[in-house]
Amino acid sequence: MSNVQDIQKKAADAEVRRSFLASPTVRQYGGIIISLAVLCVVFSVMSPRFLAFNNFMNIMQQVAVIAVAAYGMTYVILLGDIDLSIGSIIAVSGMVAAQAFAMGFGFVPAVVLTLAAGALMGALNGALSAKLMLPSFIVTVATMGIYRGMVSLPTNGAPAMIENDTWLAIGGESFLGIPIIIWIMAVLFVVNHIILSKTIFGRQVYLTGGNREAAIYSGIRVDRIKIIVFTISGMMAAISGMLLSSRLSSAQTNAGTGYELDAIAAVVLGGTSLAGGVGTIVGTILGALIIGVINNGMNMLSVPYFYQLIVKGAVILIAVWLDVRSKSART
């Protein structure tokens, strides 16, 4: 009797394991979570300071700037488009805030102006692509240079200091023991997750990216969707610029350089397909954590910057290769 019970118990345990491994959540995020855990183990072995609480908080604050920009990039890539201008928008947004404070504006007007600037630049990207039927890659390569040049106009290339205490508190103060910048990342994660997974607009984004012709036949105004998506991307980049300028206590003309690559890598690592129509904000935050861990780990090991660029480029190549393989398997 005991042997029969043991066999039944083993069979039940095996069934639980099979059910767990076959669950959609594990299939979708299991690989990236394992990759993140492996990276943490490797860096902790190579540098004992890596697992220190202060370093963990530092990683999360670095991730916040990347993740917020990547939230907006998720919408764009879900459409099958790309936005290479977000690094420049990050820099412009910080400069807009700095100039607003220099002209005597308070915290709230500065936030409004910064968000409006990001939304306007994003909407311009979307309108040029949608209305002139230009590839978003070409449009955002052009505006990347235009926006980057605009950053230097107010100060002739010099950084602009920010002395507003409320603004600086975003990047330097904590609430309930957790830095405010991390709270902002978490709140925006929830907001964007709800928009994409629970709203009609989110479903329209997925349908437009997955099958543009079907979206048109179903009555979706795909041009308007594209403009809205790029506007959201611009606003997320503007918020990222707010967080970065708050941490640096200044607006730098080279701020955000390379952040578009980090954002794209985070989104693709998180499982969003470059072909459009597949992806989640949950995957994006996990991808951003991997990018943040890689950046922090290599900095702690004093890896030269040019080697870091090589590593991140390789990560993007691997992520794209996995995306292509996944698409082939689905087909």
PDB file of C-alpha atoms in Angstrom, residues 41-276:
ATOM      1  CA  VAL A  41      25.581  35.131  -9.621  1.00  0.00           C
ATOM      2  CA  VAL A  42      28.489  35.721 -12.030  1.00  0.00           C
ATOM      3  CA  PHE A  43      28.977  39.361 -11.031  1.00  0.00           C
ATOM      4  CA  SER A  44      28.607  38.582  -7.317  1.00  0.00           C
ATOM      5  CA  VAL A  45      31.369  35.960  -7.602  1.00  0.00           C
ATOM      6  CA  MET A  46      33.633  38.362  -9.481  1.00  0.00           C
ATOM      7  CA  SER A  47      32.871  41.283  -7.157  1.00  0.00           C
ATOM      8  CA  PRO A  48      31.580  40.607  -3.598  1.00  0.00           C
ATOM      9  CA  ARG A  49      30.337  44.211  -3.381  1.00  0.00           C
ATOM     10  CA  PHE A  50      27.842  43.543  -6.170  1.00  0.00           C
ATOM     11  CA  LEU A  51      25.189  42.091  -3.825  1.00  0.00           C
ATOM     12  CA  ALA A  52      25.458  44.915  -1.281  1.00  0.00           C
ATOM     13  CA  PHE A  53      22.130  46.649  -0.580  1.00  0.00           C
ATOM     14  CA  ASN A  54      23.509  50.074  -1.523  1.00  0.00           C
ATOM     15  CA  ASN A  55      24.677  48.707  -4.859  1.00  0.00           C
ATOM     16  CA  PHE A  56      21.267  47.113  -5.425  1.00  0.00           C
ATOM     17  CA  MET A  57      19.622  50.502  -4.885  1.00  0.00           C
ATOM     18  CA  ASN A  58      22.147  52.046  -7.244  1.00  0.00           C
ATOM     19  CA  ILE A  59      21.310  49.471  -9.928  1.00  0.00           C
ATOM     20  CA  MET A  60      17.596  50.146  -9.551  1.00  0.00           C
ATOM     21  CA  GLN A  61      18.120  53.902  -9.885  1.00  0.00           C
ATOM     22  CA  GLN A  62      20.174  53.367 -13.041  1.00  0.00           C
ATOM     23  CA  VAL A  63      17.549  50.961 -14.363  1.00  0.00           C
ATOM     24  CA  ALA A  64      14.781  53.508 -13.707  1.00  0.00           C
ATOM     25  CA  VAL A  65      16.131  55.934 -16.321  1.00  0.00           C
ATOM     26  CA  ILE A  66      16.505  53.158 -18.911  1.00  0.00           C
ATOM     27  CA  ALA A  67      13.216  51.442 -18.040  1.00  0.00           C
ATOM     28  CA  VAL A  68      11.046  54.553 -18.339  1.00  0.00           C
ATOM     29  CA  ALA A  69      12.484  55.279 -21.796  1.00  0.00           C
ATOM     30  CA  ALA A  70      12.017  51.591 -22.688  1.00  0.00           C
ATOM     31  CA  TYR A  71       8.329  51.736 -21.697  1.00  0.00           C
ATOM     32  CA  GLY A  72       7.765  54.218 -24.515  1.00  0.00           C
ATOM     33  CA  MET A  73       9.962  52.221 -26.882  1.00  0.00           C
ATOM     34  CA  THR A  74       7.772  49.159 -26.210  1.00  0.00           C
ATOM     35  CA  TYR A  75       4.763  50.872 -27.795  1.00  0.00           C
ATOM     36  CA  VAL A  76       6.820  51.833 -30.847  1.00  0.00           C
ATOM     37  CA  ILE A  77       8.314  48.377 -31.398  1.00  0.00           C
ATOM     38  CA  LEU A  78       4.896  46.769 -30.891  1.00  0.00           C
ATOM     39  CA  LEU A  79       3.879  48.709 -34.021  1.00  0.00           C
ATOM     40  CA  GLY A  80       6.872  47.273 -35.865  1.00  0.00           C
ATOM     41  CA  ASP A  81       8.569  50.696 -35.834  1.00  0.00           C
ATOM     42  CA  ILE A  82      11.677  52.080 -34.145  1.00  0.00           C
ATOM     43  CA  ASP A  83      12.528  55.351 -32.357  1.00  0.00           C
ATOM     44  CA  LEU A  84      16.209  56.276 -32.413  1.00  0.00           C
ATOM     45  CA  SER A  85      15.619  59.840 -31.208  1.00  0.00           C
ATOM     46  CA  ILE A  86      14.762  59.125 -27.561  1.00  0.00           C
ATOM     47  CA  GLY A  87      18.331  59.726 -26.353  1.00  0.00           C
ATOM     48  CA  SER A  88      18.220  63.211 -27.876  1.00  0.00           C
ATOM     49  CA  ILE A  89      14.731  63.806 -26.453  1.00  0.00           C
ATOM     50  CA  ILE A  90      16.096  62.904 -23.012  1.00  0.00           C
ATOM     51  CA  ALA A  91      18.765  65.590 -23.394  1.00  0.00           C
ATOM     52  CA  VAL A  92      16.352  68.232 -24.740  1.00  0.00           C
ATOM     53  CA  SER A  93      13.896  67.565 -21.907  1.00  0.00           C
ATOM     54  CA  GLY A  94      16.549  68.128 -19.259  1.00  0.00           C
ATOM     55  CA  MET A  95      17.594  71.371 -20.948  1.00  0.00           C
ATOM     56  CA  VAL A  96      13.982  72.571 -21.184  1.00  0.00           C
ATOM     57  CA  ALA A  97      13.630  72.082 -17.426  1.00  0.00           C
ATOM     58  CA  ALA A  98      16.911  73.866 -16.714  1.00  0.00           C
ATOM     59  CA  GLN A  99      15.907  76.855 -18.858  1.00  0.00           C
ATOM     60  CA  ALA A 100      12.452  76.951 -17.258  1.00  0.00           C
ATOM     61  CA  PHE A 101      14.001  77.215 -13.798  1.00  0.00           C
ATOM     62  CA  ALA A 102      16.491  79.826 -15.043  1.00  0.00           C
ATOM     63  CA  MET A 103      13.552  81.954 -16.222  1.00  0.00           C
ATOM     64  CA  GLY A 104      11.920  81.756 -12.794  1.00  0.00           C
ATOM     65  CA  PHE A 105       9.310  79.051 -13.355  1.00  0.00           C
ATOM     66  CA  GLY A 106       8.323  76.815 -10.442  1.00  0.00           C
ATOM     67  CA  PHE A 107       8.430  73.035 -10.238  1.00  0.00           C
ATOM     68  CA  VAL A 108       4.972  72.293 -11.673  1.00  0.00           C
ATOM     69  CA  PRO A 109       5.276  74.603 -14.728  1.00  0.00           C
ATOM     70  CA  ALA A 110       8.729  73.138 -15.421  1.00  0.00           C
ATOM     71  CA  VAL A 111       7.308  69.600 -15.343  1.00  0.00           C
ATOM     72  CA  VAL A 112       4.469  70.604 -17.688  1.00  0.00           C
ATOM     73  CA  LEU A 113       6.862  72.273 -20.135  1.00  0.00           C
ATOM     74  CA  THR A 114       9.204  69.268 -20.069  1.00  0.00           C
ATOM     75  CA  LEU A 115       6.415  66.781 -20.741  1.00  0.00           C
ATOM     76  CA  ALA A 116       4.966  69.029 -23.462  1.00  0.00           C
ATOM     77  CA  ALA A 117       8.367  69.253 -25.155  1.00  0.00           C
ATOM     78  CA  GLY A 118       8.763  65.471 -25.127  1.00  0.00           C
ATOM     79  CA  ALA A 119       5.232  64.919 -26.405  1.00  0.00           C
ATOM     80  CA  LEU A 120       5.718  67.474 -29.188  1.00  0.00           C
ATOM     81  CA  MET A 121       8.981  65.918 -30.380  1.00  0.00           C
ATOM     82  CA  GLY A 122       7.439  62.449 -30.276  1.00  0.00           C
ATOM     83  CA  ALA A 123       4.315  63.577 -32.117  1.00  0.00           C
ATOM     84  CA  LEU A 124       6.499  65.153 -34.804  1.00  0.00           C
ATOM     85  CA  ASN A 125       8.271  61.817 -35.292  1.00  0.00           C
ATOM     86  CA  GLY A 126       4.941  60.021 -35.616  1.00  0.00           C
ATOM     87  CA  ALA A 127       3.403  62.594 -37.940  1.00  0.00           C
ATOM     88  CA  LEU A 128       6.399  62.621 -40.295  1.00  0.00           C
ATOM     89  CA  SER A 129       6.364  58.838 -40.481  1.00  0.00           C
ATOM     90  CA  ALA A 130       2.588  58.422 -40.757  1.00  0.00           C
ATOM     91  CA  LYS A 131       1.615  61.336 -42.978  1.00  0.00           C
ATOM     92  CA  LEU A 132       4.648  61.388 -45.285  1.00  0.00           C
ATOM     93  CA  MET A 133       4.818  57.578 -45.305  1.00  0.00           C
ATOM     94  CA  LEU A 134       8.490  57.634 -44.331  1.00  0.00           C
ATOM     95  CA  PRO A 135      10.127  54.720 -42.485  1.00  0.00           C
ATOM     96  CA  SER A 136      10.352  55.523 -38.769  1.00  0.00           C
ATOM     97  CA  PHE A 137      14.022  54.490 -38.837  1.00  0.00           C
ATOM     98  CA  ILE A 138      14.858  57.275 -41.325  1.00  0.00           C
ATOM     99  CA  VAL A 139      12.654  59.843 -39.579  1.00  0.00           C
ATOM    100  CA  THR A 140      14.091  59.247 -36.127  1.00  0.00           C
ATOM    101  CA  VAL A 141      17.700  59.120 -37.376  1.00  0.00           C
ATOM    102  CA  ALA A 142      17.102  62.605 -38.801  1.00  0.00           C
ATOM    103  CA  THR A 143      15.335  63.984 -35.734  1.00  0.00           C
ATOM    104  CA  MET A 144      17.969  62.398 -33.475  1.00  0.00           C
ATOM    105  CA  GLY A 145      20.489  64.802 -34.989  1.00  0.00           C
ATOM    106  CA  ILE A 146      18.072  67.739 -35.047  1.00  0.00           C
ATOM    107  CA  TYR A 147      17.066  67.349 -31.406  1.00  0.00           C
ATOM    108  CA  ARG A 148      20.667  66.781 -30.294  1.00  0.00           C
ATOM    109  CA  GLY A 149      21.645  70.022 -31.983  1.00  0.00           C
ATOM    110  CA  MET A 150      18.777  71.855 -30.282  1.00  0.00           C
ATOM    111  CA  VAL A 151      20.150  70.922 -26.839  1.00  0.00           C
ATOM    112  CA  SER A 152      23.213  73.116 -27.310  1.00  0.00           C
ATOM    113  CA  LEU A 153      21.374  76.202 -28.567  1.00  0.00           C
ATOM    114  CA  PRO A 154      20.499  77.820 -25.194  1.00  0.00           C
ATOM    115  CA  THR A 155      23.971  77.401 -23.639  1.00  0.00           C
ATOM    116  CA  ASN A 156      26.297  77.050 -26.660  1.00  0.00           C
ATOM    117  CA  GLY A 157      27.130  73.513 -25.616  1.00  0.00           C
ATOM    118  CA  ALA A 158      27.741  74.204 -21.916  1.00  0.00           C
ATOM    119  CA  PRO A 159      25.861  72.287 -19.195  1.00  0.00           C
ATOM    120  CA  ALA A 160      23.051  74.071 -17.347  1.00  0.00           C
ATOM    121  CA  MET A 161      22.852  73.688 -13.579  1.00  0.00           C
ATOM    122  CA  ILE A 162      19.519  72.950 -11.886  1.00  0.00           C
ATOM    123  CA  GLU A 163      19.014  74.285  -8.365  1.00  0.00           C
ATOM    124  CA  ASN A 164      15.325  73.626  -7.724  1.00  0.00           C
ATOM    125  CA  ASP A 165      15.140  71.563  -4.515  1.00  0.00           C
ATOM    126  CA  THR A 166      11.928  69.740  -5.456  1.00  0.00           C
ATOM    127  CA  TRP A 167      13.354  68.712  -8.820  1.00  0.00           C
ATOM    128  CA  LEU A 168      16.600  67.514  -7.254  1.00  0.00           C
ATOM    129  CA  ALA A 169      14.652  65.540  -4.632  1.00  0.00           C
ATOM    130  CA  ILE A 170      13.365  63.245  -7.392  1.00  0.00           C
ATOM    131  CA  GLY A 171      16.833  61.848  -7.949  1.00  0.00           C
ATOM    132  CA  GLY A 172      18.247  62.277  -4.468  1.00  0.00           C
ATOM    133  CA  GLU A 173      15.540  61.656  -1.861  1.00  0.00           C
ATOM    134  CA  SER A 174      13.717  58.547  -0.643  1.00  0.00           C
ATOM    135  CA  PHE A 175      10.184  57.660   0.428  1.00  0.00           C
ATOM    136  CA  LEU A 176       9.672  54.801   2.893  1.00  0.00           C
ATOM    137  CA  GLY A 177      13.336  53.928   2.477  1.00  0.00           C
ATOM    138  CA  ILE A 178      13.115  53.561  -1.309  1.00  0.00           C
ATOM    139  CA  PRO A 179      14.450  56.261  -3.679  1.00  0.00           C
ATOM    140  CA  ILE A 180      11.701  58.355  -5.258  1.00  0.00           C
ATOM    141  CA  ILE A 181      13.063  57.614  -8.723  1.00  0.00           C
ATOM    142  CA  ILE A 182      12.295  53.906  -8.190  1.00  0.00           C
ATOM    143  CA  TRP A 183       8.736  54.714  -7.083  1.00  0.00           C
ATOM    144  CA  ILE A 184       8.257  56.696 -10.304  1.00  0.00           C
ATOM    145  CA  MET A 185       9.520  53.753 -12.362  1.00  0.00           C
ATOM    146  CA  ALA A 186       7.141  51.404 -10.539  1.00  0.00           C
ATOM    147  CA  VAL A 187       4.090  53.659 -10.948  1.00  0.00           C
ATOM    148  CA  LEU A 188       4.769  54.148 -14.658  1.00  0.00           C
ATOM    149  CA  PHE A 189       5.212  50.388 -15.022  1.00  0.00           C
ATOM    150  CA  VAL A 190       1.713  49.818 -13.630  1.00  0.00           C
ATOM    151  CA  VAL A 191       0.188  52.594 -15.754  1.00  0.00           C
ATOM    152  CA  ASN A 192       1.738  51.396 -19.013  1.00  0.00           C
ATOM    153  CA  HIS A 193       0.996  47.740 -18.247  1.00  0.00           C
ATOM    154  CA  ILE A 194      -2.680  48.590 -17.743  1.00  0.00           C
ATOM    155  CA  ILE A 195      -2.810  50.691 -20.916  1.00  0.00           C
ATOM    156  CA  LEU A 196      -1.382  47.934 -23.078  1.00  0.00           C
ATOM    157  CA  SER A 197      -3.114  44.949 -21.501  1.00  0.00           C
ATOM    158  CA  LYS A 198      -6.485  46.297 -20.335  1.00  0.00           C
ATOM    159  CA  THR A 199      -7.580  49.075 -22.691  1.00  0.00           C
ATOM    160  CA  ILE A 200      -9.046  49.282 -26.191  1.00  0.00           C
ATOM    161  CA  PHE A 201      -6.132  51.460 -27.254  1.00  0.00           C
ATOM    162  CA  GLY A 202      -3.693  48.755 -26.151  1.00  0.00           C
ATOM    163  CA  ARG A 203      -5.513  46.138 -28.206  1.00  0.00           C
ATOM    164  CA  GLN A 204      -5.459  48.476 -31.195  1.00  0.00           C
ATOM    165  CA  VAL A 205      -1.682  48.857 -30.837  1.00  0.00           C
ATOM    166  CA  TYR A 206      -1.218  45.075 -30.832  1.00  0.00           C
ATOM    167  CA  LEU A 207      -3.538  44.580 -33.798  1.00  0.00           C
ATOM    168  CA  THR A 208      -1.939  47.386 -35.811  1.00  0.00           C
ATOM    169  CA  GLY A 209       1.530  46.005 -35.202  1.00  0.00           C
ATOM    170  CA  GLY A 210       0.535  42.391 -35.778  1.00  0.00           C
ATOM    171  CA  ASN A 211      -1.556  42.881 -38.912  1.00  0.00           C
ATOM    172  CA  ARG A 212      -1.826  46.390 -40.310  1.00  0.00           C
ATOM    173  CA  GLU A 213      -4.235  45.391 -43.088  1.00  0.00           C
ATOM    174  CA  ALA A 214      -6.602  43.709 -40.638  1.00  0.00           C
ATOM    175  CA  ALA A 215      -6.437  46.801 -38.427  1.00  0.00           C
ATOM    176  CA  ILE A 216      -7.405  49.037 -41.351  1.00  0.00           C
ATOM    177  CA  TYR A 217     -10.304  46.762 -42.353  1.00  0.00           C
ATOM    178  CA  SER A 218     -11.532  46.723 -38.759  1.00  0.00           C
ATOM    179  CA  GLY A 219     -11.816  50.509 -38.773  1.00  0.00           C
ATOM    180  CA  ILE A 220      -8.710  51.408 -36.784  1.00  0.00           C
ATOM    181  CA  ARG A 221      -7.118  54.684 -37.855  1.00  0.00           C
ATOM    182  CA  VAL A 222      -3.574  53.369 -37.987  1.00  0.00           C
ATOM    183  CA  ASP A 223      -2.015  56.764 -38.733  1.00  0.00           C
ATOM    184  CA  ARG A 224      -3.546  58.216 -35.583  1.00  0.00           C
ATOM    185  CA  ILE A 225      -2.374  55.182 -33.575  1.00  0.00           C
ATOM    186  CA  LYS A 226       1.182  55.726 -34.815  1.00  0.00           C
ATOM    187  CA  ILE A 227       1.164  59.415 -33.885  1.00  0.00           C
ATOM    188  CA  ILE A 228      -0.209  58.650 -30.415  1.00  0.00           C
ATOM    189  CA  VAL A 229       2.358  55.873 -29.892  1.00  0.00           C
ATOM    190  CA  PHE A 230       5.277  58.125 -30.825  1.00  0.00           C
ATOM    191  CA  THR A 231       3.826  60.864 -28.607  1.00  0.00           C
ATOM    192  CA  ILE A 232       3.811  58.417 -25.693  1.00  0.00           C
ATOM    193  CA  SER A 233       7.395  57.464 -26.531  1.00  0.00           C
ATOM    194  CA  GLY A 234       8.384  61.134 -26.472  1.00  0.00           C
ATOM    195  CA  MET A 235       6.669  61.688 -23.112  1.00  0.00           C
ATOM    196  CA  MET A 236       8.350  58.636 -21.572  1.00  0.00           C
ATOM    197  CA  ALA A 237      11.700  59.899 -22.859  1.00  0.00           C
ATOM    198  CA  ALA A 238      10.941  63.312 -21.347  1.00  0.00           C
ATOM    199  CA  ILE A 239      10.257  61.716 -17.958  1.00  0.00           C
ATOM    200  CA  SER A 240      13.492  59.755 -18.339  1.00  0.00           C
ATOM    201  CA  GLY A 241      15.214  63.083 -19.009  1.00  0.00           C
ATOM    202  CA  MET A 242      13.675  64.501 -15.838  1.00  0.00           C
ATOM    203  CA  LEU A 243      15.007  61.592 -13.800  1.00  0.00           C
ATOM    204  CA  LEU A 244      18.471  61.810 -15.325  1.00  0.00           C
ATOM    205  CA  SER A 245      18.810  65.587 -14.948  1.00  0.00           C
ATOM    206  CA  SER A 246      17.615  65.280 -11.353  1.00  0.00           C
ATOM    207  CA  ARG A 247      20.307  62.692 -10.591  1.00  0.00           C
ATOM    208  CA  LEU A 248      22.998  64.813 -12.291  1.00  0.00           C
ATOM    209  CA  SER A 249      21.698  68.111 -10.832  1.00  0.00           C
ATOM    210  CA  SER A 250      22.158  69.587 -14.291  1.00  0.00           C
ATOM    211  CA  ALA A 251      21.174  69.372 -17.940  1.00  0.00           C
ATOM    212  CA  GLN A 252      24.048  67.992 -20.018  1.00  0.00           C
ATOM    213  CA  THR A 253      24.215  68.407 -23.782  1.00  0.00           C
ATOM    214  CA  ASN A 254      25.445  64.807 -24.134  1.00  0.00           C
ATOM    215  CA  ALA A 255      22.830  63.380 -21.754  1.00  0.00           C
ATOM    216  CA  GLY A 256      21.021  60.307 -23.017  1.00  0.00           C
ATOM    217  CA  THR A 257      23.708  59.388 -25.539  1.00  0.00           C
ATOM    218  CA  GLY A 258      23.351  55.686 -26.289  1.00  0.00           C
ATOM    219  CA  TYR A 259      20.162  55.342 -24.246  1.00  0.00           C
ATOM    220  CA  GLU A 260      18.182  54.519 -27.366  1.00  0.00           C
ATOM    221  CA  LEU A 261      20.300  51.366 -27.766  1.00  0.00           C
ATOM    222  CA  ASP A 262      19.797  50.412 -24.115  1.00  0.00           C
ATOM    223  CA  ALA A 263      16.043  50.933 -24.467  1.00  0.00           C
ATOM    224  CA  ILE A 264      15.846  48.869 -27.653  1.00  0.00           C
ATOM    225  CA  ALA A 265      17.934  46.116 -26.062  1.00  0.00           C
ATOM    226  CA  ALA A 266      15.706  46.086 -22.965  1.00  0.00           C
ATOM    227  CA  VAL A 267      12.537  45.831 -25.053  1.00  0.00           C
ATOM    228  CA  VAL A 268      13.824  43.086 -27.356  1.00  0.00           C
ATOM    229  CA  LEU A 269      15.409  41.128 -24.491  1.00  0.00           C
ATOM    230  CA  GLY A 270      12.019  41.303 -22.803  1.00  0.00           C
ATOM    231  CA  GLY A 271      10.428  39.395 -25.668  1.00  0.00           C
ATOM    232  CA  THR A 272       8.898  42.187 -27.744  1.00  0.00           C
ATOM    233  CA  SER A 273       9.129  41.235 -31.414  1.00  0.00           C
ATOM    234  CA  LEU A 274      10.787  43.681 -33.789  1.00  0.00           C
ATOM    235  CA  ALA A 275       8.177  42.609 -36.337  1.00  0.00           C
ATOM    236  CA  GLY A 276       5.463  44.049 -34.078  1.00  0.00           C
TER     237      GLY A 276
END
